Amino acid sequence: TDVKAAEHNLRKSQLKYQGIFDESIASIYVFDAEKNFVDVNQAGCDMLGYTREELLEMNMRDVDVVPDTEESQSSVMLRGNSKIVNFEHLLKRKDNTVIAVLNNSRTITNVDGDVTGIQCTLMDITERKRAEEELLKSETKFRSVIEQSNDAIYILCDGRFDLVNQPFCDITGYTVEEIANPDFNFMDCIAPDDVPLIDKRAAQWDRGEQPPGVYDFTLVHKNGNLSNVQASVSRIDYRNNVAYLGIL
């Protein structure tokens, strides 16, 4: 009969959903309107260090590091906001270690459209956040070394000066603000006779070749004065990009 066929199709759909839910490598949690755990997959258990049975006796507040409030993301959702996209927050595992997660959630509604709960899909980003923090520390230390150096140093990234120190400003006559301006063209600081040399080196870099690390050129100060300088330029990895570190 049509009723049995509909029930059969519904059962198939439920089994398919359950299979996807259980086998997903993402951590998936389902909460009711009171924020109690009502379902969780194995990845979710592994991420928090609890068994499924333990989690089903717990509340969202038991694992949230930041105390839950009426203005929390989940509370706003339960009042009718339909989803959370890429929300970062902290959770506490069973062993009391704290992890950072990326949260994508949606509300669950009944046939009348009333919100009855939340389904959360979480990704553990603890290692990524730790790497970002270490990179920031490293970059801060790197910048400090450059800023305190007596040599004129710059970092050129995507055709723009991302970092210059005071000696670089002194030797060119431009302020940090002027050099950071997208319209600033360092070629204006190169004597016309040396422009072909700089162009040749740029072409070598573009072809993946390694031009000589040290070279001499005539620098034009902002006031028009000329000075002979020796430059040492190397290609570096910088903020997940290729950049050029120059010392004059």
mmCIF file of C-alpha atoms in Angstrom:
data_model
loop_
_atom_site.group_PDB
_atom_site.id
_atom_site.type_symbol
_atom_site.label_atom_id
_atom_site.label_comp_id
_atom_site.label_asym_id
_atom_site.label_seq_id
_atom_site.Cartn_x
_atom_site.Cartn_y
_atom_site.Cartn_z
ATOM 1 C CA THR A 1 0.000 0.000 0.000
ATOM 2 C CA ASP A 2 0.969 3.648 -0.293
ATOM 3 C CA VAL A 3 1.244 3.934 3.487
ATOM 4 C CA LYS A 4 3.623 0.994 3.735
ATOM 5 C CA ALA A 5 5.677 2.334 0.826
ATOM 6 C CA ALA A 6 5.942 5.703 2.528
ATOM 7 C CA GLU A 7 6.976 4.065 5.813
ATOM 8 C CA HIS A 8 9.553 1.967 3.960
ATOM 9 C CA ASN A 9 11.025 5.032 2.238
ATOM 10 C CA LEU A 10 11.078 6.923 5.533
ATOM 11 C CA ARG A 11 12.912 4.063 7.217
ATOM 12 C CA LYS A 12 15.460 3.942 4.387
ATOM 13 C CA SER A 13 16.004 7.680 4.678
ATOM 14 C CA GLN A 14 16.467 7.401 8.446
ATOM 15 C CA LEU A 15 18.967 4.566 8.079
ATOM 16 C CA LYS A 16 20.890 6.509 5.448
ATOM 17 C CA TYR A 17 21.030 9.584 7.691
ATOM 18 C CA GLN A 18 22.099 7.478 10.685
ATOM 19 C CA GLY A 19 24.877 5.896 8.646
ATOM 20 C CA ILE A 20 26.196 9.279 7.555
ATOM 21 C CA PHE A 21 25.875 10.564 11.132
ATOM 22 C CA ASP A 22 27.703 7.625 12.706
ATOM 23 C CA GLU A 23 30.485 7.375 10.135
ATOM 24 C CA SER A 24 31.250 11.076 9.728
ATOM 25 C CA ILE A 25 34.780 12.115 10.668
ATOM 26 C CA ALA A 26 33.316 15.425 11.859
ATOM 27 C CA SER A 27 32.141 15.599 15.458
ATOM 28 C CA ILE A 28 28.353 15.897 15.477
ATOM 29 C CA TYR A 29 26.232 16.645 18.535
ATOM 30 C CA VAL A 30 22.468 17.003 18.893
ATOM 31 C CA PHE A 31 20.974 19.004 21.792
ATOM 32 C CA ASP A 32 17.411 19.523 22.915
ATOM 33 C CA ALA A 33 15.895 22.906 23.770
ATOM 34 C CA GLU A 34 17.419 22.719 27.273
ATOM 35 C CA LYS A 35 20.848 22.081 25.740
ATOM 36 C CA ASN A 36 21.031 18.481 26.929
ATOM 37 C CA PHE A 37 22.942 16.039 24.742
ATOM 38 C CA VAL A 38 20.425 13.779 22.970
ATOM 39 C CA ASP A 39 22.705 12.277 20.327
ATOM 40 C CA VAL A 40 26.386 12.189 19.392
ATOM 41 C CA ASN A 41 28.495 10.264 16.903
ATOM 42 C CA GLN A 42 31.730 8.396 17.627
ATOM 43 C CA ALA A 43 33.900 11.265 16.403
ATOM 44 C CA GLY A 44 32.141 13.530 18.890
ATOM 45 C CA CYS A 45 32.824 11.085 21.720
ATOM 46 C CA ASP A 46 36.485 10.834 20.737
ATOM 47 C CA MET A 47 36.921 14.598 20.584
ATOM 48 C CA LEU A 48 35.588 15.182 24.109
ATOM 49 C CA GLY A 49 36.892 11.931 25.616
ATOM 50 C CA TYR A 50 33.515 10.745 26.909
ATOM 51 C CA THR A 51 31.478 7.684 26.038
ATOM 52 C CA ARG A 52 28.148 8.176 24.317
ATOM 53 C CA GLU A 53 26.353 7.068 27.483
ATOM 54 C CA GLU A 54 28.216 9.668 29.545
ATOM 55 C CA LEU A 55 27.454 12.500 27.155
ATOM 56 C CA LEU A 56 23.745 11.650 27.028
ATOM 57 C CA GLU A 57 23.643 12.362 30.768
ATOM 58 C CA MET A 58 25.296 15.761 30.310
ATOM 59 C CA ASN A 59 24.436 19.318 29.260
ATOM 60 C CA MET A 60 26.186 21.710 26.900
ATOM 61 C CA ARG A 61 27.249 23.768 29.922
ATOM 62 C CA ASP A 62 29.286 20.814 31.201
ATOM 63 C CA VAL A 63 31.760 21.083 28.324
ATOM 64 C CA ASP A 64 31.663 24.807 27.524
ATOM 65 C CA VAL A 65 34.695 26.686 28.870
ATOM 66 C CA VAL A 66 32.964 30.071 28.716
ATOM 67 C CA PRO A 67 29.905 30.122 31.003
ATOM 68 C CA ASP A 68 26.652 29.867 29.083
ATOM 69 C CA THR A 69 24.462 32.997 29.026
ATOM 70 C CA GLU A 70 21.208 34.064 27.480
ATOM 71 C CA GLU A 71 23.253 35.946 24.893
ATOM 72 C CA SER A 72 25.379 32.948 23.939
ATOM 73 C CA GLN A 73 25.327 31.707 20.372
ATOM 74 C CA SER A 74 23.249 28.643 21.260
ATOM 75 C CA SER A 75 20.710 30.658 23.248
ATOM 76 C CA VAL A 76 20.225 33.067 20.365
ATOM 77 C CA MET A 77 19.723 30.114 18.026
ATOM 78 C CA LEU A 78 17.099 28.546 20.272
ATOM 79 C CA ARG A 79 15.180 31.825 20.195
ATOM 80 C CA GLY A 80 14.886 31.510 16.429
ATOM 81 C CA ASN A 81 18.238 32.244 14.754
ATOM 82 C CA SER A 82 18.652 29.403 12.280
ATOM 83 C CA LYS A 83 22.404 28.746 12.167
ATOM 84 C CA ILE A 84 25.951 29.410 13.319
ATOM 85 C CA VAL A 85 28.725 29.539 10.728
ATOM 86 C CA ASN A 86 32.421 29.075 11.553
ATOM 87 C CA PHE A 87 32.122 30.194 15.173
ATOM 88 C CA GLU A 88 35.303 29.603 17.192
ATOM 89 C CA HIS A 89 35.067 28.752 20.887
ATOM 90 C CA LEU A 90 36.621 26.581 23.601
ATOM 91 C CA LEU A 91 35.490 23.243 25.037
ATOM 92 C CA LYS A 92 36.709 21.210 28.009
ATOM 93 C CA ARG A 93 37.460 17.512 27.515
ATOM 94 C CA LYS A 94 36.873 14.831 30.152
ATOM 95 C CA ASP A 95 40.569 15.010 31.129
ATOM 96 C CA ASN A 96 40.125 18.794 31.676
ATOM 97 C CA THR A 97 42.281 19.764 28.698
ATOM 98 C CA VAL A 98 40.874 22.667 26.699
ATOM 99 C CA ILE A 99 40.424 22.467 22.938
ATOM 100 C CA ALA A 100 39.513 25.073 20.342
ATOM 101 C CA VAL A 101 36.732 24.151 17.941
ATOM 102 C CA LEU A 102 35.116 25.561 14.821
ATOM 103 C CA ASN A 103 31.344 25.352 15.183
ATOM 104 C CA ASN A 104 28.776 25.122 12.401
ATOM 105 C CA SER A 105 25.283 24.596 13.790
ATOM 106 C CA ARG A 106 21.668 24.676 12.730
ATOM 107 C CA THR A 107 18.386 24.573 14.580
ATOM 108 C CA ILE A 108 16.106 21.531 14.604
ATOM 109 C CA THR A 109 12.392 22.219 14.227
ATOM 110 C CA ASN A 110 9.187 20.171 14.550
ATOM 111 C CA VAL A 111 6.413 19.937 11.975
ATOM 112 C CA ASP A 112 4.976 23.225 13.251
ATOM 113 C CA GLY A 113 8.278 25.027 12.698
ATOM 114 C CA ASP A 114 9.037 25.406 16.405
ATOM 115 C CA VAL A 115 12.701 25.145 17.424
ATOM 116 C CA THR A 116 13.216 21.960 19.434
ATOM 117 C CA GLY A 117 16.997 21.700 19.504
ATOM 118 C CA ILE A 118 20.340 22.237 17.812
ATOM 119 C CA GLN A 119 22.622 20.080 15.685
ATOM 120 C CA CYS A 120 26.282 21.092 15.959
ATOM 121 C CA THR A 121 29.094 20.001 13.680
ATOM 122 C CA LEU A 122 32.463 20.734 15.251
ATOM 123 C CA MET A 123 36.038 20.592 14.041
ATOM 124 C CA ASP A 124 38.985 20.498 16.420
ATOM 125 C CA ILE A 125 41.269 23.407 15.460
ATOM 126 C CA THR A 126 43.485 23.299 18.551
ATOM 127 C CA GLU A 127 46.666 22.468 16.633
ATOM 128 C CA ARG A 128 45.901 25.082 14.004
ATOM 129 C CA LYS A 129 45.381 27.759 16.661
ATOM 130 C CA ARG A 130 48.589 26.695 18.410
ATOM 131 C CA ALA A 131 50.494 26.935 15.117
ATOM 132 C CA GLU A 132 49.013 30.373 14.467
ATOM 133 C CA GLU A 133 50.095 31.537 17.926
ATOM 134 C CA GLU A 134 53.620 30.195 17.422
ATOM 135 C CA LEU A 135 53.792 31.862 14.020
ATOM 136 C CA LEU A 136 52.657 35.146 15.542
ATOM 137 C CA LYS A 137 55.308 34.879 18.253
ATOM 138 C CA SER A 138 57.929 34.056 15.641
ATOM 139 C CA GLU A 139 56.832 36.924 13.413
ATOM 140 C CA THR A 140 56.808 39.354 16.339
ATOM 141 C CA LYS A 141 60.355 38.300 17.227
ATOM 142 C CA PHE A 142 61.365 38.540 13.551
ATOM 143 C CA ARG A 143 59.931 42.050 13.277
ATOM 144 C CA SER A 144 61.671 43.098 16.470
ATOM 145 C CA VAL A 145 65.045 41.949 15.112
ATOM 146 C CA ILE A 146 64.476 43.853 11.861
ATOM 147 C CA GLU A 147 63.297 47.021 13.578
ATOM 148 C CA GLN A 148 66.299 47.062 15.914
ATOM 149 C CA SER A 149 68.873 46.370 13.202
ATOM 150 C CA ASN A 150 71.275 49.087 12.076
ATOM 151 C CA ASP A 151 71.063 47.770 8.510
ATOM 152 C CA ALA A 152 68.366 48.994 6.142
ATOM 153 C CA ILE A 153 65.985 46.028 5.842
ATOM 154 C CA TYR A 154 62.744 45.453 3.973
ATOM 155 C CA ILE A 155 60.308 42.651 3.189
ATOM 156 C CA LEU A 156 58.663 42.837 -0.216
ATOM 157 C CA CYS A 157 55.513 40.701 -0.620
ATOM 158 C CA ASP A 158 53.066 40.702 -3.546
ATOM 159 C CA GLY A 159 54.811 43.716 -5.011
ATOM 160 C CA ARG A 160 54.383 45.804 -1.861
ATOM 161 C CA PHE A 161 56.638 46.615 1.080
ATOM 162 C CA ASP A 162 55.117 44.747 4.002
ATOM 163 C CA LEU A 163 57.822 45.731 6.447
ATOM 164 C CA VAL A 164 60.642 48.296 6.483
ATOM 165 C CA ASN A 165 62.773 49.538 9.367
ATOM 166 C CA GLN A 166 63.936 53.053 10.220
ATOM 167 C CA PRO A 167 67.382 52.742 8.551
ATOM 168 C CA PHE A 168 65.579 51.844 5.301
ATOM 169 C CA CYS A 169 63.511 55.009 5.654
ATOM 170 C CA ASP A 170 66.628 57.016 6.379
ATOM 171 C CA ILE A 171 68.524 55.747 3.333
ATOM 172 C CA THR A 172 65.577 56.384 0.973
ATOM 173 C CA GLY A 173 64.210 59.546 2.581
ATOM 174 C CA TYR A 174 60.636 58.212 2.702
ATOM 175 C CA THR A 175 58.506 57.644 5.783
ATOM 176 C CA VAL A 176 57.040 54.254 6.693
ATOM 177 C CA GLU A 177 53.613 55.583 5.727
ATOM 178 C CA GLU A 178 54.819 56.699 2.300
ATOM 179 C CA ILE A 179 56.504 53.362 1.626
ATOM 180 C CA ALA A 180 53.387 51.445 2.748
ATOM 181 C CA ASN A 181 51.238 53.384 0.272
ATOM 182 C CA PRO A 182 50.168 51.099 -2.627
ATOM 183 C CA ASP A 183 51.229 53.832 -5.044
ATOM 184 C CA PHE A 184 54.813 53.835 -3.782
ATOM 185 C CA ASN A 185 57.158 52.595 -6.507
ATOM 186 C CA PHE A 186 60.607 51.540 -5.332
ATOM 187 C CA MET A 187 61.874 51.817 -8.902
ATOM 188 C CA ASP A 188 61.736 55.587 -8.370
ATOM 189 C CA CYS A 189 64.583 55.009 -5.904
ATOM 190 C CA ILE A 190 66.744 53.269 -8.508
ATOM 191 C CA ALA A 191 69.072 55.275 -10.765
ATOM 192 C CA PRO A 192 67.942 54.975 -14.433
ATOM 193 C CA ASP A 193 71.174 53.222 -15.441
ATOM 194 C CA ASP A 194 70.508 50.439 -12.893
ATOM 195 C CA VAL A 195 66.842 49.814 -13.723
ATOM 196 C CA PRO A 196 67.734 47.101 -16.326
ATOM 197 C CA LEU A 197 69.707 45.237 -13.644
ATOM 198 C CA ILE A 198 66.726 45.231 -11.266
ATOM 199 C CA ASP A 199 64.361 44.154 -14.061
ATOM 200 C CA LYS A 200 66.723 41.318 -15.010
ATOM 201 C CA ARG A 201 66.841 40.067 -11.427
ATOM 202 C CA ALA A 202 63.045 40.217 -11.131
ATOM 203 C CA ALA A 203 62.711 38.171 -14.332
ATOM 204 C CA GLN A 204 65.129 35.568 -12.963
ATOM 205 C CA TRP A 205 63.069 35.231 -9.781
ATOM 206 C CA ASP A 206 59.887 34.859 -11.844
ATOM 207 C CA ARG A 207 61.477 32.027 -13.851
ATOM 208 C CA GLY A 208 62.412 30.232 -10.648
ATOM 209 C CA GLU A 209 66.102 30.995 -11.101
ATOM 210 C CA GLN A 210 68.439 32.135 -8.344
ATOM 211 C CA PRO A 211 70.115 35.454 -9.212
ATOM 212 C CA PRO A 212 73.303 36.463 -7.385
ATOM 213 C CA GLY A 213 72.474 37.141 -3.745
ATOM 214 C CA VAL A 214 74.542 40.326 -3.512
ATOM 215 C CA TYR A 215 74.644 43.162 -6.032
ATOM 216 C CA ASP A 216 75.426 46.906 -6.199
ATOM 217 C CA PHE A 217 73.232 49.689 -7.500
ATOM 218 C CA THR A 218 72.821 53.449 -7.235
ATOM 219 C CA LEU A 219 69.991 54.543 -4.971
ATOM 220 C CA VAL A 220 68.126 57.807 -5.511
ATOM 221 C CA HIS A 221 67.148 59.543 -2.268
ATOM 222 C CA LYS A 222 63.788 61.315 -2.089
ATOM 223 C CA ASN A 223 65.659 64.633 -2.240
ATOM 224 C CA GLY A 224 67.470 63.534 -5.428
ATOM 225 C CA ASN A 225 70.844 62.715 -3.887
ATOM 226 C CA LEU A 226 72.577 59.582 -5.190
ATOM 227 C CA SER A 227 74.372 56.950 -3.145
ATOM 228 C CA ASN A 228 76.005 53.646 -4.028
ATOM 229 C CA VAL A 229 74.599 50.752 -2.017
ATOM 230 C CA GLN A 230 75.142 47.025 -1.830
ATOM 231 C CA ALA A 231 72.025 44.884 -1.577
ATOM 232 C CA SER A 232 71.598 41.330 -0.358
ATOM 233 C CA VAL A 233 68.239 39.820 -1.361
ATOM 234 C CA SER A 234 66.849 36.372 -0.634
ATOM 235 C CA ARG A 235 63.515 34.669 -1.212
ATOM 236 C CA ILE A 236 61.690 33.651 1.990
ATOM 237 C CA ASP A 237 58.438 32.019 3.098
ATOM 238 C CA TYR A 238 56.361 34.733 4.723
ATOM 239 C CA ARG A 239 52.759 34.459 5.903
ATOM 240 C CA ASN A 240 52.131 31.436 3.695
ATOM 241 C CA ASN A 241 53.435 33.363 0.708
ATOM 242 C CA VAL A 242 56.666 34.006 -1.149
ATOM 243 C CA ALA A 243 58.406 37.238 -0.182
ATOM 244 C CA TYR A 244 61.789 38.900 -0.614
ATOM 245 C CA LEU A 245 63.992 39.927 2.270
ATOM 246 C CA GLY A 246 66.401 42.698 1.355
ATOM 247 C CA ILE A 247 69.289 44.184 3.329
ATOM 248 C CA LEU A 248 71.007 47.375 2.116
#
